[in-house]
CSV table of C-alpha atoms in Angstrom, one decimal:
chain,number,residue,atom,x,y,z
A,8,MET,CA,42.5,-4.8,-40.6
A,9,THR,CA,39.9,-3.6,-38.0
A,10,THR,CA,38.3,-0.2,-37.7
A,11,THR,CA,37.3,1.5,-34.3
A,12,ASP,CA,34.0,3.5,-35.0
A,13,PRO,CA,34.9,6.5,-32.5
A,14,GLU,CA,31.1,6.2,-31.6
A,15,SER,CA,31.3,3.1,-30.1
A,16,THR,CA,34.0,3.9,-27.9
A,17,GLY,CA,31.6,7.2,-26.5
A,18,ARG,CA,35.3,10.0,-27.5
A,19,THR,CA,34.9,11.9,-30.6
A,20,GLY,CA,36.9,14.9,-31.4
A,21,LEU,CA,38.2,17.0,-29.0
A,22,PHE,CA,37.1,14.3,-26.0
A,23,ARG,CA,38.8,11.4,-27.5
A,24,GLY,CA,40.9,9.9,-24.8
A,25,LEU,CA,38.9,11.5,-21.7
A,26,ASP,CA,37.3,9.0,-19.4
A,27,LEU,CA,35.3,11.2,-17.4
A,28,ARG,CA,34.7,8.6,-14.8
A,29,ALA,CA,38.5,8.8,-14.3
A,30,ILE,CA,38.4,12.6,-14.1
A,31,LEU,CA,35.0,12.4,-11.7
A,32,LEU,CA,37.0,10.0,-9.4
A,33,GLU,CA,40.1,11.8,-9.5
A,34,GLY,CA,38.8,15.1,-8.9
A,35,ARG,CA,35.8,14.4,-6.8
A,36,ALA,CA,37.4,16.7,-3.8
A,37,PHE,CA,37.7,19.5,-5.9
A,38,LEU,CA,34.0,19.2,-7.7
A,39,ALA,CA,32.4,19.0,-4.1
A,40,LEU,CA,34.2,21.9,-2.8
A,41,ILE,CA,32.5,23.9,-5.5
A,42,VAL,CA,29.4,22.5,-5.4
A,43,ILE,CA,29.2,23.2,-1.7
A,44,PHE,CA,30.3,26.6,-1.6
A,45,ALA,CA,28.1,27.3,-4.8
A,46,ILE,CA,25.0,25.7,-2.6
A,47,PHE,CA,25.5,27.5,0.3
A,48,SER,CA,26.1,30.7,-1.6
A,49,ILE,CA,22.7,30.2,-2.7
A,50,LEU,CA,21.1,29.6,1.1
A,51,ALA,CA,22.7,32.5,2.5
A,52,PRO,CA,24.0,35.0,-0.3
A,53,ALA,CA,24.1,37.7,2.0
A,54,SER,CA,26.8,36.0,5.0
A,55,PHE,CA,28.9,32.6,3.4
A,56,PRO,CA,30.2,33.7,0.2
A,57,THR,CA,31.6,37.1,1.3
A,58,VAL,CA,35.0,38.1,1.8
A,59,SER,CA,35.3,38.4,5.1
A,60,ASN,CA,33.6,35.0,5.9
A,61,VAL,CA,35.6,32.9,3.8
A,62,ILE,CA,39.0,33.5,5.5
A,63,VAL,CA,37.5,33.2,9.0
A,64,MET,CA,36.6,29.3,7.1
A,65,CYS,CA,40.4,29.3,5.7
A,66,GLU,CA,41.6,29.8,9.4
A,67,GLN,CA,39.1,27.7,11.1
A,68,VAL,CA,40.5,25.3,8.2
A,69,SER,CA,44.0,25.9,8.5
A,70,VAL,CA,44.3,24.4,12.1
A,71,TYR,CA,42.5,21.0,10.5
A,72,ALA,CA,44.9,20.9,7.0
A,73,LEU,CA,47.7,21.0,9.2
A,74,LEU,CA,46.9,17.9,11.1
A,75,SER,CA,45.8,16.5,8.2
A,76,ILE,CA,48.7,16.5,6.5
A,77,GLY,CA,50.7,14.7,9.2
A,78,MET,CA,48.5,12.4,9.3
A,79,LEU,CA,48.5,11.8,5.6
A,80,MET,CA,52.3,10.8,6.2
A,81,VAL,CA,51.1,8.0,8.6
A,82,ILE,CA,48.6,6.8,6.1
A,83,LEU,CA,51.0,6.8,3.1
A,84,ASN,CA,53.1,4.4,5.0
A,85,GLY,CA,49.7,1.9,5.7
A,86,GLY,CA,49.5,3.3,9.3
A,87,ILE,CA,47.6,5.7,11.6
A,88,ASP,CA,47.7,8.1,14.2
A,89,LEU,CA,44.6,8.2,16.3
A,90,SER,CA,46.6,10.5,19.6
A,91,VAL,CA,47.0,13.7,17.1
A,92,GLY,CA,44.1,15.4,18.9
A,93,SER,CA,45.5,14.9,22.2
A,94,THR,CA,48.7,16.0,20.6
A,95,LEU,CA,47.8,19.2,19.5
A,96,GLY,CA,45.8,20.0,23.7
A,97,LEU,CA,48.8,18.8,25.0
A,98,THR,CA,51.0,21.0,23.3
A,99,GLY,CA,48.9,23.7,23.5
A,100,MET,CA,49.4,23.2,27.2
A,101,VAL,CA,52.6,23.1,26.8
A,102,ALA,CA,52.5,26.8,25.4
A,103,GLY,CA,50.3,28.2,27.8
A,104,LEU,CA,52.1,27.5,30.7
A,105,LEU,CA,55.2,28.2,29.2
A,106,MET,CA,54.1,31.4,28.7
A,107,HIS,CA,52.7,31.9,31.9
A,108,GLY,CA,56.4,31.2,33.0
A,109,VAL,CA,58.2,28.5,34.6
A,110,LYS,CA,59.8,28.4,38.1
A,111,ALA,CA,63.3,27.5,38.5
A,112,PHE,CA,66.0,28.7,41.0
A,113,GLY,CA,63.4,31.2,43.0
A,114,ALA,CA,62.4,32.9,40.4
A,115,THR,CA,60.1,32.9,37.2
A,116,LEU,CA,61.7,32.6,33.9
A,117,TYR,CA,59.7,33.9,30.7
A,118,PRO,CA,61.2,32.6,27.7
A,119,ALA,CA,60.7,34.1,24.5
A,120,VAL,CA,57.6,33.5,22.1
A,121,TRP,CA,59.5,31.7,19.4
A,122,VAL,CA,61.5,29.3,22.0
A,123,VAL,CA,57.6,28.6,23.2
A,124,VAL,CA,57.0,27.5,19.7
A,125,ILE,CA,60.3,25.3,19.5
A,126,ILE,CA,59.3,23.5,23.2
A,127,SER,CA,56.1,22.7,21.9
A,128,VAL,CA,56.9,21.4,18.4
A,129,ALA,CA,59.9,19.7,20.6
A,130,VAL,CA,57.2,17.7,22.6
A,131,GLY,CA,55.0,16.8,19.5
A,132,ALA,CA,57.9,15.4,18.0
A,133,LEU,CA,58.6,13.1,21.0
A,134,ILE,CA,55.4,12.3,21.0
A,135,GLY,CA,55.3,11.1,17.4
A,136,TYR,CA,58.6,9.4,17.9
A,137,VAL,CA,57.7,7.0,21.1
A,138,ASN,CA,53.7,6.1,18.1
A,139,GLY,CA,56.7,5.3,16.2
A,140,LEU,CA,58.8,3.3,18.4
A,141,LEU,CA,55.8,1.5,19.4
A,142,VAL,CA,55.1,0.6,15.3
A,143,ALA,CA,58.5,0.0,13.9
A,144,ARG,CA,60.5,-1.2,16.6
A,145,LEU,CA,57.9,-3.1,19.0
A,146,LYS,CA,55.5,-4.3,16.2
A,147,VAL,CA,52.2,-3.1,17.9
A,148,ALA,CA,49.5,-2.4,15.2
A,149,PRO,CA,49.1,1.3,14.2
A,150,PHE,CA,45.7,1.6,15.8
A,151,VAL,CA,46.5,0.2,19.4
A,152,ALA,CA,49.6,2.3,19.8
A,153,THR,CA,48.4,5.2,18.8
A,154,LEU,CA,45.1,4.7,20.6
A,155,GLY,CA,46.6,4.4,23.9
A,156,MET,CA,49.1,7.0,23.5
A,157,LEU,CA,45.8,9.0,22.7
A,158,TYR,CA,44.7,8.5,26.0
A,159,VAL,CA,48.3,9.2,27.6
A,160,VAL,CA,48.5,12.3,26.3
A,161,ARG,CA,45.3,13.6,27.2
A,162,GLY,CA,45.7,12.6,30.3
A,163,LEU,CA,49.1,14.6,30.5
A,164,ALA,CA,47.2,17.6,29.4
A,165,GLU,CA,44.3,17.1,32.0
A,166,LEU,CA,47.4,16.4,34.6
A,167,SER,CA,49.5,19.8,34.5
A,168,THR,CA,46.5,21.8,35.4
A,169,ASN,CA,44.2,19.2,37.0
A,170,GLY,CA,42.0,20.1,34.0
A,171,LEU,CA,42.1,23.7,34.1
A,172,THR,CA,42.2,26.6,31.3
A,173,VAL,CA,45.2,28.2,30.4
A,174,ASN,CA,44.1,32.1,30.0
A,175,GLY,CA,46.0,35.8,29.5
A,176,LEU,CA,48.6,34.2,27.1
A,177,ASP,CA,49.3,38.0,25.6
A,178,GLY,CA,52.2,38.2,27.5
A,179,ASP,CA,53.4,41.3,29.2
A,180,PRO,CA,56.1,44.0,27.4
A,181,ALA,CA,58.2,44.3,30.4
A,182,LEU,CA,58.8,40.5,30.5
A,183,GLY,CA,59.8,40.3,26.5
A,184,ASN,CA,57.2,37.6,25.6
A,185,THR,CA,54.7,39.3,24.0
A,186,GLY,CA,53.9,38.5,20.1
A,187,PHE,CA,52.7,35.1,20.8
A,188,ASP,CA,48.9,36.4,19.2
A,189,TRP,CA,50.9,36.6,16.1
A,190,LEU,CA,50.9,32.6,15.2
A,191,GLY,CA,47.2,32.5,15.3
A,192,PHE,CA,45.0,35.7,16.0
A,193,ASN,CA,46.6,38.5,14.5
A,194,SER,CA,47.1,38.9,9.9
A,195,LEU,CA,48.8,40.0,8.3
A,196,LEU,CA,47.5,41.4,4.9
A,197,GLY,CA,44.6,41.1,6.1
A,198,ILE,CA,45.1,37.1,6.2
A,199,PRO,CA,45.6,35.1,9.4
A,200,THR,CA,48.8,34.1,10.1
A,201,GLY,CA,47.8,30.5,11.2
A,202,VAL,CA,46.8,30.3,6.5
A,203,TYR,CA,50.3,31.9,6.2
A,204,VAL,CA,51.6,29.0,8.4
A,205,LEU,CA,49.7,26.5,6.7
A,206,VAL,CA,51.1,27.3,3.0
A,207,VAL,CA,54.7,27.2,4.3
A,208,VAL,CA,54.0,23.5,5.5
A,209,ALA,CA,52.0,22.4,2.7
A,210,VAL,CA,54.3,23.3,0.2
A,211,LEU,CA,57.4,21.9,2.8
A,212,ALA,CA,55.4,19.0,2.9
A,213,SER,CA,55.2,18.5,-1.3
A,214,LEU,CA,58.5,18.7,-1.8
A,215,LEU,CA,59.3,15.8,0.7
A,216,LEU,CA,57.0,13.6,-1.4
A,217,ASN,CA,57.8,14.7,-4.7
A,218,ARG,CA,61.2,16.2,-4.6
A,219,SER,CA,63.3,13.6,-1.8
A,220,VAL,CA,64.2,10.0,-1.5
A,221,TYR,CA,62.7,9.9,1.8
A,222,GLY,CA,59.4,10.3,-0.3
A,223,ARG,CA,59.6,8.1,-2.3
A,224,TRP,CA,60.6,5.6,0.3
A,225,LEU,CA,57.3,6.8,1.6
A,226,TYR,CA,54.9,5.9,-1.0
A,227,ALA,CA,57.4,2.3,-1.8
A,228,SER,CA,56.8,1.3,2.0
A,229,GLY,CA,53.0,2.0,1.9
A,230,GLY,CA,52.6,0.1,-1.5
A,231,ASN,CA,54.6,-3.0,-0.6
A,232,GLU,CA,56.7,-2.7,2.7
A,233,ARG,CA,58.1,-6.3,2.2
A,234,ALA,CA,59.5,-5.3,-1.7
A,235,ALA,CA,60.5,-2.2,-0.2
A,236,GLU,CA,62.4,-3.8,2.7
A,237,LEU,CA,63.8,-6.1,-0.3
A,238,SER,CA,64.8,-2.9,-2.3
A,239,GLY,CA,67.2,-1.6,0.2
A,240,VAL,CA,64.4,0.5,1.5
A,241,PRO,CA,64.9,1.4,5.7
A,242,VAL,CA,61.3,0.9,6.4
A,243,ARG,CA,61.6,1.1,10.6
A,244,ARG,CA,63.2,4.6,9.5
A,245,VAL,CA,60.6,6.0,7.6
A,246,LYS,CA,58.0,4.5,9.5
A,247,ILE,CA,59.5,6.6,12.5
A,248,ARG,CA,59.7,9.5,10.9
A,249,ALA,CA,56.3,9.4,9.4
A,250,TYR,CA,55.3,9.5,13.0
A,251,VAL,CA,57.4,12.1,14.0
A,252,ILE,CA,56.5,14.2,11.3
A,253,SER,CA,52.3,14.1,11.9
A,254,GLY,CA,53.3,14.9,15.2
A,255,VAL,CA,55.1,17.6,14.9
A,256,CYS,CA,52.6,18.8,12.2
A,257,ALA,CA,50.0,18.3,15.5
A,258,ALA,CA,52.6,20.5,17.6
A,259,ILE,CA,51.7,23.5,15.4
A,260,ALA,CA,48.2,22.9,14.7
A,261,GLY,CA,48.3,23.3,18.5
A,262,VAL,CA,50.3,25.9,19.3
A,263,ILE,CA,48.3,28.0,16.0
A,264,LEU,CA,45.1,26.9,17.5
A,265,THR,CA,46.0,28.4,21.1
A,266,SER,CA,46.9,31.5,19.9
A,267,GLU,CA,43.7,32.2,18.2
A,268,LEU,CA,42.1,31.9,21.3
A,269,THR,CA,44.7,32.6,23.0
A,270,SER,CA,43.8,30.5,25.7
A,271,ALA,CA,45.0,26.6,26.3
A,272,GLY,CA,42.6,23.9,27.7
A,273,PRO,CA,43.5,20.5,28.4
A,274,THR,CA,40.4,19.4,25.7
A,275,GLN,CA,41.4,21.2,22.7
A,276,GLY,CA,41.5,18.8,19.6
A,277,THR,CA,39.2,16.4,20.9
A,278,SER,CA,38.0,14.0,18.4
A,279,TYR,CA,40.2,16.4,15.6
A,280,GLU,CA,42.0,13.2,14.1
A,281,LEU,CA,38.7,11.6,13.2
A,282,THR,CA,38.5,14.9,11.4
A,283,ALA,CA,42.0,14.7,9.6
A,284,ILE,CA,41.8,11.2,8.7
A,285,ALA,CA,38.8,12.3,7.2
A,286,ALA,CA,40.0,14.9,5.3
A,287,VAL,CA,42.2,12.5,3.9
A,288,VAL,CA,40.1,10.0,2.9
A,289,ILE,CA,38.3,12.4,1.0
A,290,GLY,CA,41.1,13.8,-0.5
A,291,GLY,CA,41.6,10.5,-2.6
A,292,ALA,CA,44.3,8.9,-0.5
A,293,ALA,CA,43.9,4.9,0.1
A,294,LEU,CA,43.8,3.6,3.4
A,295,THR,CA,46.0,0.7,3.3
A,296,GLY,CA,49.0,3.3,2.1
A,297,GLY,CA,51.5,3.9,-1.1
A,298,ARG,CA,48.7,6.5,-2.8
A,299,GLY,CA,47.4,10.0,-1.7
A,300,THR,CA,48.8,14.0,-2.5
A,301,ILE,CA,48.8,16.7,-0.4
A,302,ARG,CA,46.9,18.4,-2.7
A,303,GLY,CA,44.2,16.0,-2.3
A,304,THR,CA,44.1,16.2,1.7
A,305,LEU,CA,44.3,20.5,1.6
A,306,LEU,CA,41.1,19.9,-0.7
A,307,GLY,CA,39.8,16.8,1.5
A,308,ALA,CA,40.8,19.4,5.0
A,309,PHE,CA,38.6,22.6,2.8
A,310,VAL,CA,35.3,20.1,2.2
A,311,ILE,CA,34.7,19.5,5.6
A,312,GLY,CA,35.6,23.1,6.8
A,313,PHE,CA,33.4,24.3,4.2
A,314,LEU,CA,30.3,22.3,4.8
A,315,ALA,CA,30.4,22.4,9.0
A,316,ALA,CA,30.4,26.4,8.3
A,317,GLY,CA,28.5,26.4,5.7
A,318,LEU,CA,25.3,24.2,7.9
A,319,THR,CA,26.3,26.4,10.7
A,320,ILE,CA,25.4,30.1,9.0
A,321,VAL,CA,21.8,28.5,7.8
A,322,GLY,CA,21.2,26.8,11.2
A,323,VAL,CA,21.3,23.0,11.0
A,324,SER,CA,22.5,22.1,14.3
A,325,SER,CA,25.2,20.0,15.8
A,326,TYR,CA,23.6,16.6,15.7
A,327,VAL,CA,22.5,16.7,12.4
A,328,GLN,CA,25.6,18.3,10.9
A,329,THR,CA,27.3,15.3,12.4
A,330,VAL,CA,25.1,13.4,10.1
A,331,PHE,CA,26.1,15.4,7.1
A,332,THR,CA,29.6,14.8,7.6
A,333,GLY,CA,29.4,11.1,8.4
A,334,ALA,CA,28.2,10.3,4.8
A,335,VAL,CA,30.6,12.7,3.4
A,336,ILE,CA,32.8,10.1,4.5
A,337,VAL,CA,30.9,7.3,3.9
A,338,LEU,CA,30.5,8.0,0.6
A,339,ALA,CA,34.6,9.1,0.0
A,340,VAL,CA,35.7,5.2,1.2
A,341,LEU,CA,33.0,4.0,-1.4
A,342,LEU,CA,34.2,6.3,-4.2
A,343,ASN,CA,37.7,5.5,-2.8
A,344,ALA,CA,37.6,1.9,-3.1
A,345,ILE,CA,36.7,2.1,-6.4
A,346,GLN,CA,38.9,3.9,-7.8
A,347,TYR,CA,41.3,1.6,-6.9
A,348,ARG,CA,39.2,-1.5,-7.4
A,349,GLY,CA,39.7,-0.2,-11.0
A,350,ARG,CA,43.4,0.1,-11.0
A,351,ARG,CA,44.2,-2.7,-9.6
A,352,LYS,CA,41.6,-4.6,-11.9
A,353,ALA,CA,43.4,-2.7,-14.4
A,354,ALA,CA,46.6,-4.1,-13.4
A,355,GLY,CA,45.3,-7.3,-13.6
A,356,THR,CA,44.6,-7.7,-17.1
A,357,ALA,CA,47.5,-6.1,-18.2
A,358,ALA,CA,49.9,-8.6,-16.5
A,359,THR,CA,47.6,-11.4,-17.6
A,360,PRO,CA,49.7,-13.2,-20.2
A,361,PRO,CA,48.0,-14.3,-23.3
A,362,PRO,CA,46.3,-17.4,-23.7
A,363,PRO,CA,48.0,-20.9,-24.5
A,364,ALA,CA,47.4,-22.3,-28.0
A,365,SER,CA,46.1,-25.1,-29.2
A,366,PRO,CA,48.0,-28.4,-28.9
A,367,LYS,CA,47.3,-28.2,-33.2
A,368,ALA,CA,48.2,-24.7,-33.5
A,369,ALA,CA,51.6,-25.3,-31.7
A,370,LYS,CA,52.2,-27.8,-33.6
A,371,ALA,CA,51.1,-26.2,-37.2
A,372,GLU,CA,53.9,-23.5,-35.3
A,373,GLN,CA,56.8,-26.3,-35.1
A,374,GLU,CA,56.3,-27.6,-38.5
A,375,GLN,CA,56.4,-23.9,-39.4
A,376,SER,CA,59.7,-23.3,-37.7
A,377,ALA,CA,61.5,-26.3,-38.8
A,378,PHE,CA,60.3,-25.4,-42.2
A,379,GLU,CA,61.4,-22.3,-42.8
A,380,LYS,CA,65.2,-23.2,-41.5
A,381,THR,CA,65.4,-26.1,-43.7
A,382,ALA,CA,64.6,-23.4,-46.7
A,383,GLY,CA,66.9,-21.2,-45.4
């Protein structure tokens, strides 16, 4: 009989069965957020940990987080969407231009705010649909397809006003198009409206991934597309819908950001796609697809947002901030590689069959079996 010494495993009493390494890897985004908040609270105790500053940081993070949720959907499917920043800029321009009125039949029409939001989100969904068609139907590499759309969409945003910014989006009560600022600029119970929008989108996305057939299909096709297809999963439709969701999330972020700034500029959202990818990676998602959660992605977005805000408050230059952000991303990718490499090794070990018996042992086993049958 073999006995195991608890001290040899490093786990005794209440800690038996706990893997500290796995806990640190799984919860690294949450731990990083705590460390960042603690450090900057010590460096800037009079400004960083205040309630008003935390609310402002949450408002800023909401835009990144919305983009990151859409990006997670695409990455879970094993793809990438580099056009989300440009989609944010174009949908913001669409909202701004609609708020200024649309000329039709010799008159200027001023649509209501809800109509502006629906049209802007529809534009984002259309961009995502085009991305999905390029990737799923025409078999264009996701990186190439979305990189091309990045330039196309950004060019359309600049062409819409020849590079000019659309200001004055407060609306006019006489025209019936007021209330646009409520989407991101104003607050309810002291919390910005954009944060409420983020919570609603995050809850819906979480339910979609964890409580729907589409969520199971998305994880399956991202983990092994060929096996999912052989199992009856409509991988093309799943892929197209993932890009549509990404476009919708980018459009919502564009409307929120435009409302926060009360202006729309064609360069809004530049390089935001990199921030979204970074948040997804920091949150523990695998860039190869099939692994990732909404919770982790939100934590990743808050890590980036709080880090940038803290560095700004303590007076660190924007160039050094870029270095810090890049280092965090590299570290997150490294930890992801360590985490998933360990899982692959464990799976491989579990699936390894026992070694074949030696010829002598096999012969003895056959003789023993024959003797038992004769005796029986």
